[in-house]
Every structure is written in C-alpha cells, then in structure tokens.
Short mmCIF file of C-alpha atoms in Angstrom, two decimals:
data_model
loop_
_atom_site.label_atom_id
_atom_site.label_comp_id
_atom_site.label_asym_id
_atom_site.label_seq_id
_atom_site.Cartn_x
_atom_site.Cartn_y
_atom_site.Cartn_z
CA UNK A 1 -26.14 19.91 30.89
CA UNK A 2 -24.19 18.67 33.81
CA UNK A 3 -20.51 19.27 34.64
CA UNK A 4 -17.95 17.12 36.62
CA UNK A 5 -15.85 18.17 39.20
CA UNK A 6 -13.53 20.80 37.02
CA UNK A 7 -15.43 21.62 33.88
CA UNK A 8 -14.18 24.41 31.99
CA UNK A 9 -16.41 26.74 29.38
CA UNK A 10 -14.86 28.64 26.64
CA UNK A 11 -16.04 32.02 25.35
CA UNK A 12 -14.52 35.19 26.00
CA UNK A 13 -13.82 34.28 29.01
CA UNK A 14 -12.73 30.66 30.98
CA UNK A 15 -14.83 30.16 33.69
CA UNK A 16 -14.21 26.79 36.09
CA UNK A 17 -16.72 25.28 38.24
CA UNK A 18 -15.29 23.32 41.54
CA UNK A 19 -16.78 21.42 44.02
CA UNK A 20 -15.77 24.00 46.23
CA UNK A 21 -18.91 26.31 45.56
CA UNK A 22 -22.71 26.04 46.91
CA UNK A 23 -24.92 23.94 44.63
CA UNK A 24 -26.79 26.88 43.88
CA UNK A 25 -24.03 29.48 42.79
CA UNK A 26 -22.87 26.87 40.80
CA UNK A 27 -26.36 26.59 39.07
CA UNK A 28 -26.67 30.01 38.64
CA UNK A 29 -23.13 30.83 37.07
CA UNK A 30 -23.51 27.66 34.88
CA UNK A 31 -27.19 29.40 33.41
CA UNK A 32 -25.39 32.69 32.92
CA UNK A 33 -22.68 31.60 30.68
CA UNK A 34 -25.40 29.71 28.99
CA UNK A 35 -27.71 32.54 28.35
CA UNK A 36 -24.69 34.78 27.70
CA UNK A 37 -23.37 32.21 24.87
CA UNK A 38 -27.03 31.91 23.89
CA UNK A 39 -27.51 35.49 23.05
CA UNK A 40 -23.92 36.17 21.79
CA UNK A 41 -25.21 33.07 19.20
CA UNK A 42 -28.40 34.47 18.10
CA UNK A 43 -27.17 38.01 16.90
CA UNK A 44 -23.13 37.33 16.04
CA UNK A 45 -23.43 40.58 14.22
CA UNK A 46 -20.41 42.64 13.62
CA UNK A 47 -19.85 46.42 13.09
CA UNK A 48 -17.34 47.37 10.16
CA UNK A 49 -14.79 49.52 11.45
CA UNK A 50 -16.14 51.73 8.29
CA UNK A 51 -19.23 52.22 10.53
CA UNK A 52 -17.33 53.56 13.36
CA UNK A 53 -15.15 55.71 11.65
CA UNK A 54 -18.07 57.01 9.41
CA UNK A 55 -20.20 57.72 12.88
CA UNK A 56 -17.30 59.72 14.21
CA UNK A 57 -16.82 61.99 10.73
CA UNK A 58 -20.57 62.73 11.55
CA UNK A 59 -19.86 63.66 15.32
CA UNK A 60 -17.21 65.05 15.33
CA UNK A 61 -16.05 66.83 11.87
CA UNK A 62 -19.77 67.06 11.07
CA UNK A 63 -18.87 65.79 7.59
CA UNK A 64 -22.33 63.71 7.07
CA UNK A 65 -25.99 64.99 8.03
CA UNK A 66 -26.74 60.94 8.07
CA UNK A 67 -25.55 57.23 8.02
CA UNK A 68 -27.68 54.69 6.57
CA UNK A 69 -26.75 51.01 8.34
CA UNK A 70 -27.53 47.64 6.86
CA UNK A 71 -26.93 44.09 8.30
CA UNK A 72 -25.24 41.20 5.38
CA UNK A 73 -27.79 38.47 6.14
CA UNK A 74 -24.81 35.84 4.97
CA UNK A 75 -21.75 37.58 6.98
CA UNK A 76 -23.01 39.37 9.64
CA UNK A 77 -21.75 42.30 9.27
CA UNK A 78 -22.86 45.40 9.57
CA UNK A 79 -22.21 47.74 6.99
CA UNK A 80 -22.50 51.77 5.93
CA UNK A 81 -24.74 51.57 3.15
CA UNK A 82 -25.47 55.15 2.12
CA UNK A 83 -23.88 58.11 3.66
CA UNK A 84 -25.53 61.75 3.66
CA UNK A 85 -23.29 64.68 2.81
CA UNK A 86 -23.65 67.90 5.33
CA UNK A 87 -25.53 69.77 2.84
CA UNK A 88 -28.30 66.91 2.83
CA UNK A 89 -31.77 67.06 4.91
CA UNK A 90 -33.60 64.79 7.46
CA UNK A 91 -36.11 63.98 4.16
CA UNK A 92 -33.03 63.13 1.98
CA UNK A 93 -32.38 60.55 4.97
CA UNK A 94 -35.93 59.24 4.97
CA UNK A 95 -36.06 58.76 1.26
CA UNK A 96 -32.75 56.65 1.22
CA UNK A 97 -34.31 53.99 3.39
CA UNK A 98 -36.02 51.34 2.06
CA UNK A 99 -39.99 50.34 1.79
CA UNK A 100 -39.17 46.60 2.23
CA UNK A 101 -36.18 45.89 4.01
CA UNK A 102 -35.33 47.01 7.74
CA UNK A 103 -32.00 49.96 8.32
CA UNK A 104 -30.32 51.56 11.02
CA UNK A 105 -29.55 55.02 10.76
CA UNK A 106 -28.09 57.97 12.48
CA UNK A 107 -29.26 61.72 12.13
CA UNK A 108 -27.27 64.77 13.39
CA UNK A 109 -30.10 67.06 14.15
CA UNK A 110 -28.80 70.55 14.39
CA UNK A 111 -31.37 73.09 15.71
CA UNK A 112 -31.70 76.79 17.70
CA UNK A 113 -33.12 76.60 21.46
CA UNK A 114 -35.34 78.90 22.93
CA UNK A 115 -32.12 80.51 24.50
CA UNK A 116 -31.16 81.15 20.87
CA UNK A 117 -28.50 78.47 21.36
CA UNK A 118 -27.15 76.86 18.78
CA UNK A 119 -27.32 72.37 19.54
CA UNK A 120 -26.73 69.37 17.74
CA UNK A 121 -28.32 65.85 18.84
CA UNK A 122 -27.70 62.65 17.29
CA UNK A 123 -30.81 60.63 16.62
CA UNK A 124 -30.32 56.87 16.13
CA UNK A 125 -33.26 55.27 13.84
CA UNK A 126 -34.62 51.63 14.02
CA UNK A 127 -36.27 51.03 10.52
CA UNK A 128 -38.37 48.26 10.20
CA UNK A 129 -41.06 48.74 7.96
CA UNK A 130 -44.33 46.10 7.84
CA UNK A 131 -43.37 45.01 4.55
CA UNK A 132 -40.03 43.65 5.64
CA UNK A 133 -39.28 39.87 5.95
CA UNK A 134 -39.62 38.74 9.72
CA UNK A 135 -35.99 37.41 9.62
CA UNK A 136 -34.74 40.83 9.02
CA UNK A 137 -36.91 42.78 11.39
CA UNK A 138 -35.54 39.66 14.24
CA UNK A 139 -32.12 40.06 12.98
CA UNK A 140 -32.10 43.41 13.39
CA UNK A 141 -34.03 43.94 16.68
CA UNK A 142 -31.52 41.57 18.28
CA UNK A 143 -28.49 43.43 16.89
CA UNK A 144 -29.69 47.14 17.72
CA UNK A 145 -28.13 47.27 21.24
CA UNK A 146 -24.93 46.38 20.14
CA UNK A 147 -25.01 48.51 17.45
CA UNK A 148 -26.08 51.19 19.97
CA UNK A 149 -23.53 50.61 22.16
CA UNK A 150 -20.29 51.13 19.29
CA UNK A 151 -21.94 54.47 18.38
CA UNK A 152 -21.31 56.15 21.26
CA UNK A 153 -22.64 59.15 21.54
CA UNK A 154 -25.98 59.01 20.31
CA UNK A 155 -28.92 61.00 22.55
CA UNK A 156 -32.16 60.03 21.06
CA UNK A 157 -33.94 56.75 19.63
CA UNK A 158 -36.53 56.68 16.81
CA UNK A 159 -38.06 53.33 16.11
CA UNK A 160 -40.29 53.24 12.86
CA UNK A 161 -42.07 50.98 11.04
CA UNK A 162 -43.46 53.68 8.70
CA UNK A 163 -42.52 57.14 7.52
CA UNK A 164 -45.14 58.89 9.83
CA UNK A 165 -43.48 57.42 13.08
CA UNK A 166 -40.53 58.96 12.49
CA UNK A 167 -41.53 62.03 10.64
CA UNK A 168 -39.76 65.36 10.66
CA UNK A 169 -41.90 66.56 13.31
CA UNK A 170 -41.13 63.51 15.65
CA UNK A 171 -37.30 64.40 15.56
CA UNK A 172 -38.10 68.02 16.60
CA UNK A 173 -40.48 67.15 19.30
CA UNK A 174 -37.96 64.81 21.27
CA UNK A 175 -35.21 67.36 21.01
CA UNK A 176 -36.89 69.98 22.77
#
C-alpha cells in the first residue's frame, strides 16, 4: 500500500504521513496502524456493559461466587451467560460450562492463609475444550486479552481444555 504526500488513516485515531519524515519512520508507522487495524479486525469483540457490572457485583459486593462468559458468534458480543449465586461452589462453576463449546469465566476464590488470614483471589478461566469448533476456540483466544483487560482486577489465569486442567486442586495450588 503506498501513500502520497498527505495520506490520512482513519481508526481511532487520524494519523498523517508527510514528506517531512525519514523513509523509514514513515514505513514503520504506516505497518503499525496496519497491524493495529489488522488485529482490531480479527477479534471486533465487544463486552456488554452487563459483563462489567456483573464482574464488579462479584468483586466488590461479593454477590456471585462465578460469571460464566460467552462470545455471540453473529454480533460479537460478549455476553454473561450464567451467573453463580454466593452460596454456589467452584464445582457448581465447572459443571455450568460446556463439553463442546469454549467460555470465559471468573471465580472468586475465598480461602484461609497459613497466617490464618482470611483472602479472596479472582481467578479468570479460558475454557476451550477439544471438542469445540476451531472457530470458537480462535475467536475466543483472540478476544481473551481484551476481555482481560475490562475485568480489572483479576489475579490469576486458568486455561483449560478439560476439567482436570483446571480442577479444584489447580485453583488452590496457584493461590498459595
């Protein structure tokens, strides 16, 4: 792709290239924006505000154990699709997800340290299971940072493509 003497690129920002700069700054700015509208292309996944405000009941009024996350294939949106109450348990979590399709979820794991101190630790789960459709398991690798990244305040990361990866065990073990 070349560009003329003022060539202007729309995304979220409007960058202009000039004679002005070096041949090779101008090279490297022009494969940036193209890699940056590349990627922002291949996921164009959205979080619900529903997720957000869902996550922060769970942080912060400790409302929900879990969140269950799925992706809309056809809107791109990412959705709450089952919410745990706080009298429900990490296997209550683990039984809502699915044996064919990929999730996201989020775990507040409350436990009792050594110190006989009383913590909680959000877990963030990538579920793709081997029976899943490739599409999804894409779709949903290529979304998980930005999901990540709107949950703020998440400490660990689980990433399962069966039940033992991600067992009970495996949560207790990285919260020590």
């Amino acid at each position: 792709m070349a560009f003329s003497h003022h060539t202007t690129l729309y995304s979220d920002h409007s960058i202009t290239f000039t004679d002005t700069l070096p041949p090779t700054i101008r090279a490297l700015q022009q494969t940036t924006t193209m890699a940056m509208a590349f990627k922002m292309a291949t996921t164009g996944t959205w979080v619900t505000d529903e997720c957000k405000n869902s996550f922060m009941e769970m942080k912060w009024k400790k409302v929900h154990r879990y969140i269950v996350f799925k992706i809309d294939e056809k809107s791109k949106l990412i959705t709450v699709d089952k919410v745990g109450g706080a009298g429900e348990g990490y296997d209550d979590l683990a039984a809502s997800l699915p044996d064919d399709d990929c999730r996201y979820a989020v775990f507040d794991f409350d436990f009792v340290t050594v110190d006989n101190c009383r913590k909680s630790k959000i877990f963030f789960i990538a579920w793709a299971p081997t029976a899943s459709r490739i599409r999804a398991k894409m779709l949903y690798a290529t979304s998980k940072d930005g999901v990540r990244r709107v949950l703020d305040g998440i400490h660990y990361e689980v990433q399962a493509t069966d039940p033992t990866e991600m067992g009970f065990d495996v949560i207790q073990d990285r919260a020590k």
